[in-house]
Structures are given as structure tokens and as C-alpha cells.
PDB file of C-alpha atoms in Angstrom:
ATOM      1  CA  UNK A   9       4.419  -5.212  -6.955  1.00 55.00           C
ATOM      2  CA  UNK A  10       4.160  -4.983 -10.625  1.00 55.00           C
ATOM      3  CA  UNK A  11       7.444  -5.934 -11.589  1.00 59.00           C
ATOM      4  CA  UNK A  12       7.667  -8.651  -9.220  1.00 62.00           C
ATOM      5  CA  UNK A  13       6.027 -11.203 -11.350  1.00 58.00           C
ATOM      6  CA  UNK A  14       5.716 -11.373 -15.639  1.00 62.00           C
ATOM      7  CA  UNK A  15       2.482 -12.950 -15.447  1.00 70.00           C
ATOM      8  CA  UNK A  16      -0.575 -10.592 -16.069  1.00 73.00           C
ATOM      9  CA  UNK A  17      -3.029 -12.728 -14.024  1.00 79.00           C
ATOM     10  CA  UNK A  18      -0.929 -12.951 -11.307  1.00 79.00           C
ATOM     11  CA  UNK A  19       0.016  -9.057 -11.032  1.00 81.00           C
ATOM     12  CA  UNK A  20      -3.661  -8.439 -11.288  1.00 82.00           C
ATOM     13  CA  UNK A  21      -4.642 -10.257  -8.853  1.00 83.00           C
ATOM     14  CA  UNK A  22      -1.994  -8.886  -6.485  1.00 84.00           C
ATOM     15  CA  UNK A  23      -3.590  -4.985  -7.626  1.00 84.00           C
ATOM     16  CA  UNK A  24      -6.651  -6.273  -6.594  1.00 84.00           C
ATOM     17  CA  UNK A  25      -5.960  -7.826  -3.429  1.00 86.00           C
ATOM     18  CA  UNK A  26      -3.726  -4.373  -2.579  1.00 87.00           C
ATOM     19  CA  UNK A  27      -6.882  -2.232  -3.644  1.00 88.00           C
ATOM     20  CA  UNK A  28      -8.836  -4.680  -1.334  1.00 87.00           C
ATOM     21  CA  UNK A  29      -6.374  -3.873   1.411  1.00 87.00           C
ATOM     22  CA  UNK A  30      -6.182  -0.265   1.096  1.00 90.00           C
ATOM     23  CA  UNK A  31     -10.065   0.808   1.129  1.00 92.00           C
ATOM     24  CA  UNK A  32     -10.255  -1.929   3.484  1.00 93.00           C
ATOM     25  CA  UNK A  33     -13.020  -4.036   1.750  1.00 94.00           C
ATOM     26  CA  UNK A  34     -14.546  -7.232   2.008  1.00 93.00           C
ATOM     27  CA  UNK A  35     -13.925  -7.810  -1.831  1.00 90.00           C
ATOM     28  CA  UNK A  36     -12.921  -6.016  -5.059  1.00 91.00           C
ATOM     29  CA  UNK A  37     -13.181  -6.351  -8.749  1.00 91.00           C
ATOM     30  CA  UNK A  38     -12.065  -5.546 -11.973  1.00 93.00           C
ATOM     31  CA  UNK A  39     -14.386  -4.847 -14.954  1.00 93.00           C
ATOM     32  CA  UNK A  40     -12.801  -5.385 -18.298  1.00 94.00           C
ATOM     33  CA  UNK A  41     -15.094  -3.807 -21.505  1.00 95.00           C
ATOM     34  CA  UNK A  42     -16.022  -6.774 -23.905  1.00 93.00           C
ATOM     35  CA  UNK A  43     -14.706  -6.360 -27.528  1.00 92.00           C
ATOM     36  CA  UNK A  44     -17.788  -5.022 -28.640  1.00 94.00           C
ATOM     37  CA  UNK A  45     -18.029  -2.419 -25.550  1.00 93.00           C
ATOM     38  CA  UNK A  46     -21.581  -3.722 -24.720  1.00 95.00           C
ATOM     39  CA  UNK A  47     -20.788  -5.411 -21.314  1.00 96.00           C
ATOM     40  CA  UNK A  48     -18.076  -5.320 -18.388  1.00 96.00           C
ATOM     41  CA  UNK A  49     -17.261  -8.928 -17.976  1.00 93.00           C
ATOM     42  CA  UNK A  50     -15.877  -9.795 -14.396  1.00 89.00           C
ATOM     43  CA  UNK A  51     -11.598 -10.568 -15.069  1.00 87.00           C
ATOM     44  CA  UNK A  52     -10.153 -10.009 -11.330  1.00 86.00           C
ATOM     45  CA  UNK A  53     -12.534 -10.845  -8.741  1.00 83.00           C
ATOM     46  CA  UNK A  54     -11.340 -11.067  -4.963  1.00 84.00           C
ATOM     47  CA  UNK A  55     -13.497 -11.904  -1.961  1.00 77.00           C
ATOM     48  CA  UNK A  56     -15.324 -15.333  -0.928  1.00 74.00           C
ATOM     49  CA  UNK A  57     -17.525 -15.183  -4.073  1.00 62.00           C
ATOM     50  CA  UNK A  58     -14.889 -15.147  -6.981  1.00 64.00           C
ATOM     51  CA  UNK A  59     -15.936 -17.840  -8.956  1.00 71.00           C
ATOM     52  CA  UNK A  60     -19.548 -17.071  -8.391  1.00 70.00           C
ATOM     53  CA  UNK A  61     -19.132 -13.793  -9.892  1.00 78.00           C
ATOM     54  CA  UNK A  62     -16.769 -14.316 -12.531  1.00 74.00           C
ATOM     55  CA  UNK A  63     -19.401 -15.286 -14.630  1.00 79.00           C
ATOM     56  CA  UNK A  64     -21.577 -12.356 -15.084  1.00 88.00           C
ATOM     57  CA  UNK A  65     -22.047  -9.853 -17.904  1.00 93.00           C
ATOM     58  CA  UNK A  66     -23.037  -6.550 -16.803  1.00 94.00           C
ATOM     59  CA  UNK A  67     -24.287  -4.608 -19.649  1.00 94.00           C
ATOM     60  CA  UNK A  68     -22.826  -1.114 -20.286  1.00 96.00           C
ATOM     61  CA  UNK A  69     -24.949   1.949 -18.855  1.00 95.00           C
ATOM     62  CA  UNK A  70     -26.596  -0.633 -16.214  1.00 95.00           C
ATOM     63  CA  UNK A  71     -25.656  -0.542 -12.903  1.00 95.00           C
ATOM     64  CA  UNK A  72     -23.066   1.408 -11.124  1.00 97.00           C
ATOM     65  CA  UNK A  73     -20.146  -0.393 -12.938  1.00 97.00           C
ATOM     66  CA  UNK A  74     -21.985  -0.129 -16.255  1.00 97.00           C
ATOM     67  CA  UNK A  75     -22.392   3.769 -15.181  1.00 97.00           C
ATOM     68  CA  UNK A  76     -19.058   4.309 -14.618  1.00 97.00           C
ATOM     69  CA  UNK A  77     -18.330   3.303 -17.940  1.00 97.00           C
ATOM     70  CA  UNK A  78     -20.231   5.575 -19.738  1.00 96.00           C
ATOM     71  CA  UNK A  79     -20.231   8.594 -17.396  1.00 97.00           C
ATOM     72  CA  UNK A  80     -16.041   8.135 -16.963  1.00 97.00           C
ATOM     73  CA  UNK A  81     -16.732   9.473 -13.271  1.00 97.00           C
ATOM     74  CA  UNK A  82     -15.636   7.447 -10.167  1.00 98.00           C
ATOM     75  CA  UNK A  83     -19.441   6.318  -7.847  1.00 97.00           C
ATOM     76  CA  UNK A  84     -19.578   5.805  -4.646  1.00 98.00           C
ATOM     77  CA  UNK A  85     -22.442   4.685  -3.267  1.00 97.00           C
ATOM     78  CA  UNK A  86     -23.272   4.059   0.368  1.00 98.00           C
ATOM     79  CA  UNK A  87     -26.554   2.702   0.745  1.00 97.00           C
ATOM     80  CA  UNK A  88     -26.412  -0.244  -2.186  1.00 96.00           C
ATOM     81  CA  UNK A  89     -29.223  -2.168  -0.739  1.00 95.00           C
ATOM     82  CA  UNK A  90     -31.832   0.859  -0.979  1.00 96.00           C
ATOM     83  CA  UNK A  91     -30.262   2.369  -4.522  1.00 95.00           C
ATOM     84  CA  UNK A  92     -32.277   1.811  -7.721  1.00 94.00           C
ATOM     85  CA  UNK A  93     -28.860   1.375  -9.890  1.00 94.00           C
ATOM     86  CA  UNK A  94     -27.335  -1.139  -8.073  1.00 95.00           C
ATOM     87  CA  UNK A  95     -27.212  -4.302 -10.361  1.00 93.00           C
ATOM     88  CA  UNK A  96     -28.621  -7.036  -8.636  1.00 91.00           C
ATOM     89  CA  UNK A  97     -27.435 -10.003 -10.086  1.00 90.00           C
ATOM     90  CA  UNK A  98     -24.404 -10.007  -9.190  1.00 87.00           C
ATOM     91  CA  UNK A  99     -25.718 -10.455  -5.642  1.00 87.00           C
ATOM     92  CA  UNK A 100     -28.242 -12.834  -6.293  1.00 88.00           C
ATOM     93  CA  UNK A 101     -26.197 -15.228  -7.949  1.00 84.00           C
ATOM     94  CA  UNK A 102     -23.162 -15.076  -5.263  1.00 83.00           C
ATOM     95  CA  UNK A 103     -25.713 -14.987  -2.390  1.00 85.00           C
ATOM     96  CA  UNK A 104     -23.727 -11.688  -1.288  1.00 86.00           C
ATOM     97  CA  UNK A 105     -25.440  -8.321   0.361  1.00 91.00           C
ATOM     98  CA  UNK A 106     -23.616  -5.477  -1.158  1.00 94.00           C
ATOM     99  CA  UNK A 107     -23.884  -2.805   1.148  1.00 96.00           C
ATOM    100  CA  UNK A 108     -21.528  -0.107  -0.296  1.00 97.00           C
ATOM    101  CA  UNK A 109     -19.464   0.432  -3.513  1.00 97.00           C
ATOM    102  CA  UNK A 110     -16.666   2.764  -4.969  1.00 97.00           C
ATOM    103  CA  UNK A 111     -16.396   2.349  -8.346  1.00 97.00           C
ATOM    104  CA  UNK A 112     -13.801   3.972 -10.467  1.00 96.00           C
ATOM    105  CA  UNK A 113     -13.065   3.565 -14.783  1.00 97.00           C
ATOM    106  CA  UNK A 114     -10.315   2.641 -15.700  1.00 93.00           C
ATOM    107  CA  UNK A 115      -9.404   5.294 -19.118  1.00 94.00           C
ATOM    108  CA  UNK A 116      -6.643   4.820 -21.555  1.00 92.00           C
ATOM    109  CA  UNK A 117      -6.030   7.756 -23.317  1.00 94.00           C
ATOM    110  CA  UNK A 118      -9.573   8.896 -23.628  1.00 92.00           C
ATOM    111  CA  UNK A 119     -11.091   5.418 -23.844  1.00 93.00           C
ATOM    112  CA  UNK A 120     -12.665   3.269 -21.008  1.00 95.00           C
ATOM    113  CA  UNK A 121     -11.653  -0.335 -21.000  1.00 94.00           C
ATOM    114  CA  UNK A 122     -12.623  -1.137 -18.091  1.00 94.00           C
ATOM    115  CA  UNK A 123     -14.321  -0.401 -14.218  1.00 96.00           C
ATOM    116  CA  UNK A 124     -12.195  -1.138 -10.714  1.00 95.00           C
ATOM    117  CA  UNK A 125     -14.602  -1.382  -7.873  1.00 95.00           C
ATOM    118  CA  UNK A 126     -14.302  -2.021  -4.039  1.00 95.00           C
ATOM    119  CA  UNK A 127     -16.827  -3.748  -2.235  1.00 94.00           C
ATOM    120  CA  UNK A 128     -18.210  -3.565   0.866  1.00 96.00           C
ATOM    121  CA  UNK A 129     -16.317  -1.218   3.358  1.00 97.00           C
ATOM    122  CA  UNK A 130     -14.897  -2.859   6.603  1.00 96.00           C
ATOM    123  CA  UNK A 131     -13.952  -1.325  10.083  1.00 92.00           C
ATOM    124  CA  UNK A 132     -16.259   1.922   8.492  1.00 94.00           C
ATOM    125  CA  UNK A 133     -19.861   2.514   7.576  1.00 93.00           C
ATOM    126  CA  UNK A 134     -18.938   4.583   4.203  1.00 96.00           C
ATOM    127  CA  UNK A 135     -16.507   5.105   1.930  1.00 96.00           C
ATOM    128  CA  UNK A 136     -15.939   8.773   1.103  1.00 95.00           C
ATOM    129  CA  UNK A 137     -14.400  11.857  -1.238  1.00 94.00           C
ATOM    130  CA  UNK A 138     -10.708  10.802   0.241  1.00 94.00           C
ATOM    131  CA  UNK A 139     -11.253   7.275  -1.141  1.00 94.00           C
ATOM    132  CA  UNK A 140     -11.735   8.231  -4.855  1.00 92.00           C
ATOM    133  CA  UNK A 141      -8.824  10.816  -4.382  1.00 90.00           C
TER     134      UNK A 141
END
């Protein structure tokens, strides 16, 4: 898949519909870490609600992705509508329930640059330990 195409937007987007595919989600995103590593900005969105959420900022140490970032430990969390950390306005401004997440960072070297996350589990109530493995 990678070296089917030389254009970086398109490859991602084909990684993120293939992550999509195989946790068998409704939608999935990629994170990227601003320059000044105070937000995750949205880069590779799939799903209904890609343009929607392509424009929000979520600030590092909120929410699950923002958690990710700093903890550099893959989340999964199974009850989204009922869990504190869950940012909400991501939802809010795509009109979108979020119902479950598995987020993992993405570390190069021993930096974070970024958060991959899989929305919304379909066909299954939950995702589990053999997802993040």
C-alpha cells in the first residue's frame, strides 16, 4: 500500500481507511502534534464527518487523544458517552455519538508526533487487548 502511490496525502489516507477496515470502525483519524506540541490537529480523518472534524484543535493532555500523547500508552475506551475524558467537541461540532475509541501514539524514536485513533466499533460492542496488540 505504501509504495503504491508517492503522494503522502494519498498513502495516508489509504492507512487510514485500512486501519478503518481492520478494527472494523465506523471512522478513524490521525492526530498530528502542532509545531509547538500544544495541540493534535486533525490531518487524516475518515468517516461521514471528515470535513467537520478536520477543523478542531485538541489540546495536549485533554481528552483521550490529548492523553495518549502525553502518557505514550495506547486507550481504549468502551463506554465514550459516560467517560469524563472524552473530548466533546469533536462530537458536538460533527453531530456524531462516539460510543467507543482505541487510541494509539504514534512515537518516533522517543518522541510523539502524533495520535491514530479508531472510532466507533462495528459488528462488536468493544474493542479489546487484541486490538492494541
Amino acid at each position: 500500500l505504501i509504495n503504491t502511490s508517492v503522494d503522502l496525502e494519498h498513502v495516508l489516507v489509504m492507512v487510514m481507511e485500512s486501519a478503518k477496515s481492520v478494527f472494523r470502525t465506523e471512522a478513524s483519524s490521525l492526530l498530528l502534534l502542532d509545531d509547538k506540541k500544544e495541540f493534535l490537529v486533525f490531518h487524516t480523518v475518515t468517516g461521514e464527518k471528515r470535513e467537520e472534524v478536520s477543523k478542531i484543535k485538541v489540546p495536549v493532555g485533554q481528552g483521550i487523544a490529548g492523553t495518549v500523547a502525553i502518557t505514550k500508552q495506547p486507550m481504549i475506551i468502551n463506554d465514550a458517552q459516560n467517560d469524563d475524558r472524552v473530548f466533546r467537541d469533536v462530537d458536538k461540532a460533527s453531530n456524531f455519538i462516539t460510543r467507543n475509541i482505541l487510541a494509539s501514539p504514534l512515537i518516533v524514536g522517543d518522541e510523539v508526533i502524533g495520535v491514530i485513533e479508531a472510532i466507533n466499533t462495528i459488528d462488536r460492542n468493544n474493542f479489546s487487548q487484541d486490538d492494541i496488540d
